[in-house]
Short mmCIF file of C-alpha atoms in Angstrom, two decimals:
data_model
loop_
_atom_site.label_atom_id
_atom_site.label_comp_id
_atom_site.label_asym_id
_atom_site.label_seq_id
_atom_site.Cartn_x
_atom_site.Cartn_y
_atom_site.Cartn_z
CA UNK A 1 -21.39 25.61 22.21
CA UNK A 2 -18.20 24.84 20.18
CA UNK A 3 -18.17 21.99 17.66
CA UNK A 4 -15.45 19.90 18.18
CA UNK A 5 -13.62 16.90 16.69
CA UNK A 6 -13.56 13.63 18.82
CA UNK A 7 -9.66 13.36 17.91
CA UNK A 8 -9.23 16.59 20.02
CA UNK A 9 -11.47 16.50 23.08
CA UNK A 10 -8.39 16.25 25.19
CA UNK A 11 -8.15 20.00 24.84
CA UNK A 12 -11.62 20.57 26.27
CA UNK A 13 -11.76 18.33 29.37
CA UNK A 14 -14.77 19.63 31.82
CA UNK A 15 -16.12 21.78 29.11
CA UNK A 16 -19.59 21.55 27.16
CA UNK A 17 -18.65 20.41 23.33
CA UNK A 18 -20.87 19.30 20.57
CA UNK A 19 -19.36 16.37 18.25
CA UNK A 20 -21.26 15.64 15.03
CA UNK A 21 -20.65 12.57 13.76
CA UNK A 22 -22.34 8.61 13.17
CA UNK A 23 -23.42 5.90 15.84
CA UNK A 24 -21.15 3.11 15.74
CA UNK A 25 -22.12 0.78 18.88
CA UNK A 26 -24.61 0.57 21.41
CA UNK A 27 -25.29 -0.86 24.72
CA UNK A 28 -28.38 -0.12 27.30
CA UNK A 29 -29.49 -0.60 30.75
CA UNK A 30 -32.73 0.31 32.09
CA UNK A 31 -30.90 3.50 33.41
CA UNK A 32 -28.23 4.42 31.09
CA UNK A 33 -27.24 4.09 27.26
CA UNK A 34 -23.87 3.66 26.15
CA UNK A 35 -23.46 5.40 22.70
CA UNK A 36 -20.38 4.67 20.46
CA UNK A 37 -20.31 7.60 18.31
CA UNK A 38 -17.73 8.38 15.55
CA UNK A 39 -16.68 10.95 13.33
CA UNK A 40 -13.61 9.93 11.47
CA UNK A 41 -11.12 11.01 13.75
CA UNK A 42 -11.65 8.83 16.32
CA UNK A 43 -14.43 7.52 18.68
CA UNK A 44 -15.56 8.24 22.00
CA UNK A 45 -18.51 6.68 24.55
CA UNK A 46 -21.01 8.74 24.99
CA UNK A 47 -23.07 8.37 28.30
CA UNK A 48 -26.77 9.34 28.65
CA UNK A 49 -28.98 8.48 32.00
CA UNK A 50 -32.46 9.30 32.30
CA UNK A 51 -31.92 11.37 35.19
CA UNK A 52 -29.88 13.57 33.10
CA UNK A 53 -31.72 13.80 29.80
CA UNK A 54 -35.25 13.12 31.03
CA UNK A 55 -37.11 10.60 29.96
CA UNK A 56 -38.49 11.16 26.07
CA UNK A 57 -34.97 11.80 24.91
CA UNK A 58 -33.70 8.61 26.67
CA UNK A 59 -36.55 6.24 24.78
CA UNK A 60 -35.41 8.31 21.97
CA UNK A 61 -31.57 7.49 22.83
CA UNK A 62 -32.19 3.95 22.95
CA UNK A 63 -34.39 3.61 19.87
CA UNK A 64 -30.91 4.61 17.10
CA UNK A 65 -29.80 2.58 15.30
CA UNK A 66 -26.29 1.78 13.67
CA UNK A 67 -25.02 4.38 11.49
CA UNK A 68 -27.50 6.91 12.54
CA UNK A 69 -25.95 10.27 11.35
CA UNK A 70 -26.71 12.69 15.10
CA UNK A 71 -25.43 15.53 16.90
CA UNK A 72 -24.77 14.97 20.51
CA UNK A 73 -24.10 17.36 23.52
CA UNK A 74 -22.34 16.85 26.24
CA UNK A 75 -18.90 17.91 28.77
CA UNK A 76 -16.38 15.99 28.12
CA UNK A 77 -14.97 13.93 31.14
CA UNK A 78 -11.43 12.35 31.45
CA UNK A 79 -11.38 8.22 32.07
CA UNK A 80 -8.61 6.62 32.17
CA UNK A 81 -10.79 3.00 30.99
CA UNK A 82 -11.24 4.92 27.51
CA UNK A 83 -8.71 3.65 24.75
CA UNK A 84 -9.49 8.17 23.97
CA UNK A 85 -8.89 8.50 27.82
CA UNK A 86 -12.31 10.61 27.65
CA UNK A 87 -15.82 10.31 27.80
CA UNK A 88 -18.62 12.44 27.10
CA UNK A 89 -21.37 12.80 29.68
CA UNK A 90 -24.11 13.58 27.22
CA UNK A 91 -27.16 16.15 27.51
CA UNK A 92 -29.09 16.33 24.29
CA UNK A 93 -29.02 14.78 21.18
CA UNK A 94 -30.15 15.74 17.65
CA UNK A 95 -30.96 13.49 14.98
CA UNK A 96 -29.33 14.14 11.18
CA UNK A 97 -30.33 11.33 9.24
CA UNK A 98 -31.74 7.84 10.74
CA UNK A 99 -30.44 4.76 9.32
CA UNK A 100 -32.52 1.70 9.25
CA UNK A 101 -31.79 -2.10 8.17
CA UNK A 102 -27.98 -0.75 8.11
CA UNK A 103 -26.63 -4.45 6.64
CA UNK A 104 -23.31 -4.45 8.05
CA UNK A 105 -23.72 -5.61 11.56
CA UNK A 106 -22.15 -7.17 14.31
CA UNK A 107 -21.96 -10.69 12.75
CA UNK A 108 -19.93 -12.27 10.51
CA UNK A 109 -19.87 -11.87 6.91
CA UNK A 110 -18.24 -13.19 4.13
CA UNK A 111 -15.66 -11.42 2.04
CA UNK A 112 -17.89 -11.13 -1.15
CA UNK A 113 -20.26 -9.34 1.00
CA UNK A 114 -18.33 -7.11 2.46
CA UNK A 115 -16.45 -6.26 -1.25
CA UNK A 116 -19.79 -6.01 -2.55
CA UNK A 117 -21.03 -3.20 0.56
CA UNK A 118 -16.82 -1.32 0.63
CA UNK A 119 -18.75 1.83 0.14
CA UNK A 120 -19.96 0.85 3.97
CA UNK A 121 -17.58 -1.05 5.30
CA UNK A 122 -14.74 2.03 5.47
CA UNK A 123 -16.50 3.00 7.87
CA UNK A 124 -15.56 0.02 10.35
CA UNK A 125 -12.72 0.33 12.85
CA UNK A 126 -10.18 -2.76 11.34
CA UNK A 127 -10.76 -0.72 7.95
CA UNK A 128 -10.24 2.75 9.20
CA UNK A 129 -6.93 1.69 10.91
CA UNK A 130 -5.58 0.01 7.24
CA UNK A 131 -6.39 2.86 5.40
CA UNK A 132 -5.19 5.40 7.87
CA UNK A 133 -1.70 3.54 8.32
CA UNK A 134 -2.03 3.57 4.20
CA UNK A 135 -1.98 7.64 4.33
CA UNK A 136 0.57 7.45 6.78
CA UNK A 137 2.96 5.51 4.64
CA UNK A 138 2.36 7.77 1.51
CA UNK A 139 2.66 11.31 3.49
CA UNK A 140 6.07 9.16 4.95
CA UNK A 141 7.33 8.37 1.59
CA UNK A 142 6.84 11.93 -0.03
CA UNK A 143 7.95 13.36 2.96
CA UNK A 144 10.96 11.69 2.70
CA UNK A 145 11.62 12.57 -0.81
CA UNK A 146 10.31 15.84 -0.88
CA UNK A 147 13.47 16.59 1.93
CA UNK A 148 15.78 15.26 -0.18
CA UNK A 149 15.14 16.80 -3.08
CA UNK A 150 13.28 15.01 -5.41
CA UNK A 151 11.21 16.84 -7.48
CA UNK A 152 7.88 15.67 -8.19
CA UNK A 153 7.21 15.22 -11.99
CA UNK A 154 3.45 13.51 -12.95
CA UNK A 155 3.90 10.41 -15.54
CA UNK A 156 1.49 10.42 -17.86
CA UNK A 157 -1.49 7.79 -17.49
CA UNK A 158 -2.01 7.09 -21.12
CA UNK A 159 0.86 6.16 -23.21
CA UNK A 160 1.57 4.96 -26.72
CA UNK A 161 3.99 2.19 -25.90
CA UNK A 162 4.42 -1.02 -23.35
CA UNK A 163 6.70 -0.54 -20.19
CA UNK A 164 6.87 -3.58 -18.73
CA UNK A 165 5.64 -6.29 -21.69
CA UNK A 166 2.66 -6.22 -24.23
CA UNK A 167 1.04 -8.92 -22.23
CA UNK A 168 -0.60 -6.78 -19.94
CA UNK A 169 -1.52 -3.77 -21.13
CA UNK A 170 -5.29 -2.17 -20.73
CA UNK A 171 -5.57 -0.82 -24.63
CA UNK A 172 -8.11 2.21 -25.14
CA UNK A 173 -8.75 4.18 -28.50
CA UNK A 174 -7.17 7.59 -28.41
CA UNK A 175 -9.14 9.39 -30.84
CA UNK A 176 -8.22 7.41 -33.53
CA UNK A 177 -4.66 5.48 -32.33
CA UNK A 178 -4.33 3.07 -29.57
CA UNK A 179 -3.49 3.86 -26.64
CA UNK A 180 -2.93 1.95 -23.48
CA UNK A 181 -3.11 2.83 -19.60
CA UNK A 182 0.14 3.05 -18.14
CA UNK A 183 1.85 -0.40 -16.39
CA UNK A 184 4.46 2.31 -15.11
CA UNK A 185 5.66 6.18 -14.89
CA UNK A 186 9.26 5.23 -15.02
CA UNK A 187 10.38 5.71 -18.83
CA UNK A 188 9.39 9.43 -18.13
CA UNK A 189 10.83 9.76 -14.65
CA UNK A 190 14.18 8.64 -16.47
CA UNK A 191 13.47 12.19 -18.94
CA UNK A 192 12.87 14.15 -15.51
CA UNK A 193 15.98 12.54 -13.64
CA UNK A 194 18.30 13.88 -16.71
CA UNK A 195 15.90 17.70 -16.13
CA UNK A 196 16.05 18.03 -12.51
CA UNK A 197 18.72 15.36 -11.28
CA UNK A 198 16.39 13.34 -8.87
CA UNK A 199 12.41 13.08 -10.11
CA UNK A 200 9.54 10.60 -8.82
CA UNK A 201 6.30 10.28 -9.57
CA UNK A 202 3.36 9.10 -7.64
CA UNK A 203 0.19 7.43 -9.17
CA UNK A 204 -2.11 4.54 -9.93
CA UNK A 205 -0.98 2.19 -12.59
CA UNK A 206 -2.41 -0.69 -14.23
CA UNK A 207 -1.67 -4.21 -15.28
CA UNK A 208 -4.05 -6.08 -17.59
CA UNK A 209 -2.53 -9.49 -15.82
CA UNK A 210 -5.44 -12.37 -15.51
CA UNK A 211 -4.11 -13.35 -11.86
CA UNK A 212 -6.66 -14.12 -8.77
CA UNK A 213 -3.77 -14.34 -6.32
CA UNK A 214 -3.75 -12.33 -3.02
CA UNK A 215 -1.13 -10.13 -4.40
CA UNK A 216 -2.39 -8.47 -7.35
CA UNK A 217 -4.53 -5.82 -8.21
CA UNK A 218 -5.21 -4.83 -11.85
CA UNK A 219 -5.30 -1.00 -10.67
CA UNK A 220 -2.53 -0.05 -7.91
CA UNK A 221 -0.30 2.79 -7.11
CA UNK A 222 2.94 3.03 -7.63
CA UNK A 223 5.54 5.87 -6.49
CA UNK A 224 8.98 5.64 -8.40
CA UNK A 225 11.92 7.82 -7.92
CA UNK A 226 14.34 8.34 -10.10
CA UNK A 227 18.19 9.15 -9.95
CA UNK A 228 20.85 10.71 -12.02
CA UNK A 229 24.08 9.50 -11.34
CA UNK A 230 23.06 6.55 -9.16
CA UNK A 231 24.16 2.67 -9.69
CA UNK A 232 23.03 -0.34 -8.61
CA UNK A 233 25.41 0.00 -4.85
CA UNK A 234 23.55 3.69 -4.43
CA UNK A 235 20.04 2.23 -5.71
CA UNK A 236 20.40 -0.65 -2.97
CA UNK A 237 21.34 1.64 -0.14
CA UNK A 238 18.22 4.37 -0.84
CA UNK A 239 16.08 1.26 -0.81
CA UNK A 240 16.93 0.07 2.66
CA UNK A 241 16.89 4.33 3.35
CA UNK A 242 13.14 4.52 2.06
CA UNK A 243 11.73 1.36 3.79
CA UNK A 244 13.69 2.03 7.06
CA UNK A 245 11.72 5.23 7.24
CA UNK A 246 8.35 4.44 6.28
CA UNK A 247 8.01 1.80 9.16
CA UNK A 248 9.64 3.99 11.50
CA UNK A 249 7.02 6.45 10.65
CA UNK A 250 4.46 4.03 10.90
CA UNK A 251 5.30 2.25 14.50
CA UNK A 252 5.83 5.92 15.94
CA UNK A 253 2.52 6.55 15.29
CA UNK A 254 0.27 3.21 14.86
CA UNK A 255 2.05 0.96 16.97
CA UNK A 256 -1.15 0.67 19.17
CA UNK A 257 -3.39 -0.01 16.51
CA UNK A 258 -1.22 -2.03 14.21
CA UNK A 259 -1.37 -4.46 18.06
CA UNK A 260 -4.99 -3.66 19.74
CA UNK A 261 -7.18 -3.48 16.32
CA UNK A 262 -4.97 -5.44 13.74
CA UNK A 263 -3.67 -8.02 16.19
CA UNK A 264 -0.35 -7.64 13.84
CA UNK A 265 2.80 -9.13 15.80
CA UNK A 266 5.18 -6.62 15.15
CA UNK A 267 9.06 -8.53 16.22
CA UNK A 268 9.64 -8.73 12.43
CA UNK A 269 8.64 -4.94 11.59
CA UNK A 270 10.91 -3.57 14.47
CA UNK A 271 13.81 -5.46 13.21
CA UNK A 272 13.34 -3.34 9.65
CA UNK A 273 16.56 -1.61 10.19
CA UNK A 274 20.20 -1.46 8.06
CA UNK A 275 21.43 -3.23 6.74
CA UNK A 276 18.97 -5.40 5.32
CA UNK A 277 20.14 -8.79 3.73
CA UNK A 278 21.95 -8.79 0.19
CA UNK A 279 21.14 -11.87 -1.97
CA UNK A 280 22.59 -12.54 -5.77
CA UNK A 281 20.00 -14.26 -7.86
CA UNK A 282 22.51 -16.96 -8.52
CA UNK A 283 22.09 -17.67 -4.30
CA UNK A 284 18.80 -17.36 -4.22
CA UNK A 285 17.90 -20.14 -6.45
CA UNK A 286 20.72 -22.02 -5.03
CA UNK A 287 18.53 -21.78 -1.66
CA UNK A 288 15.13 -22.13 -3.23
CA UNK A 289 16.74 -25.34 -4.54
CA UNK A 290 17.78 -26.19 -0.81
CA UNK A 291 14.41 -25.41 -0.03
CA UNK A 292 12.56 -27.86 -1.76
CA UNK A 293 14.91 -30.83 -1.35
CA UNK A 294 14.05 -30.23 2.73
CA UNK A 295 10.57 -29.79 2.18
CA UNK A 296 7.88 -32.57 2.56
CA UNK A 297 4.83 -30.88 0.97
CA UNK A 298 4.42 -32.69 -2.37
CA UNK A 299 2.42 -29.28 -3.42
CA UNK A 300 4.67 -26.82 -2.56
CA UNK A 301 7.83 -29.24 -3.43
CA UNK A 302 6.49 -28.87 -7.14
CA UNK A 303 6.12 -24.90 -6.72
CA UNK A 304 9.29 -24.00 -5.70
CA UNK A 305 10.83 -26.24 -8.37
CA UNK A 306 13.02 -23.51 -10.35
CA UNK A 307 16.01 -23.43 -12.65
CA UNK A 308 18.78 -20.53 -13.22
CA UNK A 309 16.92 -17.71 -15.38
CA UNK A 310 13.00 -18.46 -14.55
CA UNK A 311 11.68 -15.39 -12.86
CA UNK A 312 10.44 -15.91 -8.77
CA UNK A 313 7.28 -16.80 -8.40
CA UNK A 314 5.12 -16.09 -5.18
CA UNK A 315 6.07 -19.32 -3.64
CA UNK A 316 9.54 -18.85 -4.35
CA UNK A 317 9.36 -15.51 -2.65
CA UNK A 318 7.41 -16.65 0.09
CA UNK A 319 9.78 -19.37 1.07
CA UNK A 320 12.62 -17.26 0.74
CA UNK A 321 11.67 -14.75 3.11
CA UNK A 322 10.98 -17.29 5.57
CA UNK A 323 14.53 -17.82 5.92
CA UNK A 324 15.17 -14.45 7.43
CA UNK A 325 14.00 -11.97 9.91
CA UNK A 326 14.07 -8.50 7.64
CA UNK A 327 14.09 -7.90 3.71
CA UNK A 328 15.79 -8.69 1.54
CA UNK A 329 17.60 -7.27 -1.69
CA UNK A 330 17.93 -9.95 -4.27
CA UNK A 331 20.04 -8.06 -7.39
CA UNK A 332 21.29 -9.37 -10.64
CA UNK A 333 18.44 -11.03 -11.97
CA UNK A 334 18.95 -12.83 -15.50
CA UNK A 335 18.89 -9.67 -18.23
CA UNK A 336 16.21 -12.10 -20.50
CA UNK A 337 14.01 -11.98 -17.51
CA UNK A 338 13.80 -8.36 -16.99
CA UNK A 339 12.49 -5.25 -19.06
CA UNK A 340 14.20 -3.95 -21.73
CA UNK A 341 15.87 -0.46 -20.64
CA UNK A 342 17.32 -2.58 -17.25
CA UNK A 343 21.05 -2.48 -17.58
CA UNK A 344 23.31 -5.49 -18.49
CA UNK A 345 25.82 -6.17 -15.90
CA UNK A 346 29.26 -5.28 -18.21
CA UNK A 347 31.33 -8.16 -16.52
CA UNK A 348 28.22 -10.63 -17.51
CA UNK A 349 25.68 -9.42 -19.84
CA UNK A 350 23.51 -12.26 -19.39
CA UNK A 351 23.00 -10.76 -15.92
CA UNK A 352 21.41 -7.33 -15.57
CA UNK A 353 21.79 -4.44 -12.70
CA UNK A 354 18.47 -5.13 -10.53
CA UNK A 355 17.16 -5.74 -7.42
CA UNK A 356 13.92 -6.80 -6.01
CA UNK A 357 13.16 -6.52 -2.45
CA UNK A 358 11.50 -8.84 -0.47
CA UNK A 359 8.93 -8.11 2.76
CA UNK A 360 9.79 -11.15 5.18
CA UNK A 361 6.76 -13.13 6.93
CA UNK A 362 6.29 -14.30 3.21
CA UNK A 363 4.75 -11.29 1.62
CA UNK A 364 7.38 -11.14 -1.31
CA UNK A 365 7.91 -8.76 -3.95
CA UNK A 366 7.35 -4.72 -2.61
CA UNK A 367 10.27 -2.65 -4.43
CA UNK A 368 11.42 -3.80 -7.79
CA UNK A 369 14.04 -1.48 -9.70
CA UNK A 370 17.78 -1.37 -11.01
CA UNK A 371 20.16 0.64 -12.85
CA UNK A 372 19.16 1.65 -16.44
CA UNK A 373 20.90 1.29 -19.47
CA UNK A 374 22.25 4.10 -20.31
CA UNK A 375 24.33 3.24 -24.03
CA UNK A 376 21.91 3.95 -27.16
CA UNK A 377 23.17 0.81 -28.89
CA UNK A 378 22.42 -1.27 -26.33
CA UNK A 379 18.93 -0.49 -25.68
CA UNK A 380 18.34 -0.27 -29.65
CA UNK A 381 19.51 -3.64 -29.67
CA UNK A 382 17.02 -4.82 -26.65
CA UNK A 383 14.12 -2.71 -27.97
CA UNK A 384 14.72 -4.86 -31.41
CA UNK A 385 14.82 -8.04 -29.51
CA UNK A 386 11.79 -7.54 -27.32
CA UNK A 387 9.89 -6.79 -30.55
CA UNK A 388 8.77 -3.58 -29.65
CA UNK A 389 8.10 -0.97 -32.16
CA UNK A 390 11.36 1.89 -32.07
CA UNK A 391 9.15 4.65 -33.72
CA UNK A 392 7.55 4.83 -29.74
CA UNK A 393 10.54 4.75 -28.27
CA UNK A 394 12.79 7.27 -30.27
CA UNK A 395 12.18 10.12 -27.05
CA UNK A 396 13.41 7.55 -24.55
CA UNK A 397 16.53 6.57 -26.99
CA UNK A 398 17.11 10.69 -27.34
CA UNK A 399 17.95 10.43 -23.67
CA UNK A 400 20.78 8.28 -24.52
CA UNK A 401 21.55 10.43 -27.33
CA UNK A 402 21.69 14.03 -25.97
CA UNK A 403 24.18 13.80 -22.42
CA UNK A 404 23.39 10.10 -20.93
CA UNK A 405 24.46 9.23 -17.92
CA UNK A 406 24.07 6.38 -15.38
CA UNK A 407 21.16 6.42 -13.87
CA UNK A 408 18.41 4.47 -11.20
CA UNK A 409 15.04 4.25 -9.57
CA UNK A 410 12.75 1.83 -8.25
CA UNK A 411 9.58 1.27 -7.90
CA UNK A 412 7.55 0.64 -4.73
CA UNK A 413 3.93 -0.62 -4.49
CA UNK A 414 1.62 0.83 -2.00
CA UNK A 415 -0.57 -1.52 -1.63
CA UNK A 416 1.69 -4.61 -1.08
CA UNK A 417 3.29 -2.31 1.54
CA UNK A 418 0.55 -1.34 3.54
CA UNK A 419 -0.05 -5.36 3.48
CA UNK A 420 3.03 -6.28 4.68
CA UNK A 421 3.18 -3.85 7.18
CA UNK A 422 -0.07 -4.34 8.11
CA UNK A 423 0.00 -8.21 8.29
CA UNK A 424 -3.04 -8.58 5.59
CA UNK A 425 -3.85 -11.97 3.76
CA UNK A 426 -4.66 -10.31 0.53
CA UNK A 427 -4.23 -6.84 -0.93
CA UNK A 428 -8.09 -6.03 -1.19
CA UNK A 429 -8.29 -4.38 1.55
CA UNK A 430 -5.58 -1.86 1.40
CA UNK A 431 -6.93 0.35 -0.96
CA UNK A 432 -9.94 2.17 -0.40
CA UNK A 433 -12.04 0.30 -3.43
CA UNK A 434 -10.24 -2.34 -4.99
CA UNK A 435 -9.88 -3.33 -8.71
CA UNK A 436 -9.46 -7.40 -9.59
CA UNK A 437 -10.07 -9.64 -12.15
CA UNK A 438 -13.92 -9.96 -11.34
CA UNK A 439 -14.57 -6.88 -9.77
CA UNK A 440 -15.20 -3.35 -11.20
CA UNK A 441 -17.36 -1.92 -8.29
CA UNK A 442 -18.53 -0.58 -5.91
#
């Protein structure tokens, strides 16, 4: 008798099938058991009588508990009730490994608990669907790039120098020198974009930043493309090019589950289309200002106070995305406010060449990038006034010295993607075993 995965029963309608897989539910009568049985594809009802399966293997049926690892046997019958569409009309049963005092059950538990027990609680249905849309979005993303030819080149994880500010940088001795864990693989996709002409890279990065807020991770994954030849116009439009795609991908093939197991409202995700809205810094404050002047919340009144060339905070983001019904691009960002390689805007130096996008629905910053600087006496100069030692940086300024050219990438965060797209309060659960401030396990 073939072994076959739930996912794919469709193809064996009226014939005998064994899945293998775990017990997820269970319901009795005196006659019949109703067993919810999983195998990570998907998961089907399985129906035993006693007047089928005699009576010892019934008792035996009804004594499994949750989790219990089995084999069942059974033909496969089309219902149209079944969120499958199928059913399995089961015959025999064999038992892998029980499962007793399984501690995730049917009633409610606190967050804690369930961080503490992630190693378990993949295996429920709300997490399977986040972390399955969370594959989705990454196969969409190198998909996308992969077809227009980007050329995957791996960042290093360990690096000698700060990307982003010394702040926040994990520090680990490298046999001898320090060494710290990368905050982002950009400064080397800018060596690959000048090799192959379009590079990204794809990996976990980290960020030493003491923050407890439902956006931030201290390990998280990253992908950031790099082009040669592109400014800030080109960087905005392959932005709104990326995103449009990876929640097209994502409502082609989740839309049912983002709705029936996520209860995610979806108006604002189907309006993700081109173009998306444009938004100088200089407005955006302008509007946060507005903002706060109409609001009545004394609290939130004193966090969205801001001034031109302070950096957005999550309230600021939050309320600003409010304001509209898809994301937005907010570019030229004060050039004190952003790293030191982001390109000065030649018509006003004290702005710089970047863009951060916001999700709307208030989940803020998901793509932050810009143009880089691309003249070697310019980024000498910002190295210098960053305070950042030029011995680690004389390979980056050799890019500047051996054929620069213009050049741009972003980066995009997974996690506060799958969020956003998923409609999550906090980022914890969309990775499979999250890394915060006070936790370091499972």
């Amino acid at each position: 008798m073939q072994s076959v995965r739930i996912a794919d029963v469709a193809k064996c309608e009226g014939q005998k099938v064994t899945l293998q897989g775990w017990l997820y539910n269970k319901r009795s009568s005196k006659k019949l058991h109703f067993l919810q049985v999983r195998d990570g594809s998907a998961i089907i009802q399985a129906i035993a009588s006693v007047s089928d399966v005699g009576e010892e293997l019934f008792a035996k049926l009804g004594e499994l508990t949750q989790e219990t690892s089995l084999r069942v046997q059974g033909t496969v019958v089309k219902d149209e009730r079944s969120p499958l569409g199928f059913e399995l009309h089961l015959n025999d049963m064999h038992v892998v490994s029980e499962s007793p005092d399984y501690p995730i059950t049917k009633k409610a538990h606190g967050d804690a608990f369930l961080m503490d027990h992630r190693h378990l609680w993949l295996r429920s249905k709300r997490q399977h669907v986040i972390l399955r849309i969370r594959h989705t979005i990454i196969k969409a993303i190198r998909d996308y790039l992969d077809e227009n030819d980007f050329v995957l080149v791996d960042s290093p994880i360990f690096t000698p120098n700060a990307c982003e500010g010394t702040s926040t940088l994990f520090d680990t001795d490298y046999f001898g020198q320090k060494a710290y864990l990368t905050q982002s693989g950009q400064l080397y996709q800018e060596a690959a974009a000048l090799a192959f002409g379009k590079s990204y890279c794809f990996g976990p990065t980290f960020r030493a930043e003491k923050s407890k807020t439902r956006r931030h991770l201290t390990e998280f994954w990253m992908v950031e493309p790099e082009v040669a030849y592109m400014e800030l116009e080109g960087l905005l439009n392959f932005i709104e090019d990326t995103l449009c795609v990876i929640v097209e991908r994502v409502l082609n093939k989740h839309e049912s589950e983002l709705e029936n197991v996520l209860e995610r409202d979806l108006t604002f995700l189907r309006k993700v289309q081109k173009p998306f809205i444009r938004l100088s810094y200089d407005d955006a404050v302008t509007q946060i200002k507005a903002l706060q002047n109409e609001c009545d919340d004394p609290e939130v009144k004193e966090l969205l106070d801001i001034e031109w060339g302070m950096d957005f905070g999550g309230r600021h983001e939050t309320e600003l995305t409010k304001c509209y019904d898809r994301p937005i691009l907010v570019h030229g960002f004060p050039t004190a406010i952003k790293a030191f390689y982001m390109k000065r805007d030649p018509n006003r130096p004290e702005v710089s060449c970047s863009v951060d996008c916001l999700a709307p629905e208030g989940y803020g910053e998901i793509v932050g990038g810009g143009q880089r600087e691309d003249r070697l006496d310019v980024v000498e100069a910002s190295i210098a006034e960053h305070d950042l030692p030029q011995d680690a940086f004389e390979w980056f300024l050799d890019l500047r010295r051996y054929g620069s050219v213009p050049h741009a990438g972003f980066g995009l965060g997974v996690e506060r993607t799958v969020a956003w797209i998923c409609g999550l309060h906090h980022v914890r659960e969309t990775i499979p075993f999250a890394r915060t401030m006070d936790r370091l396990g499972p």
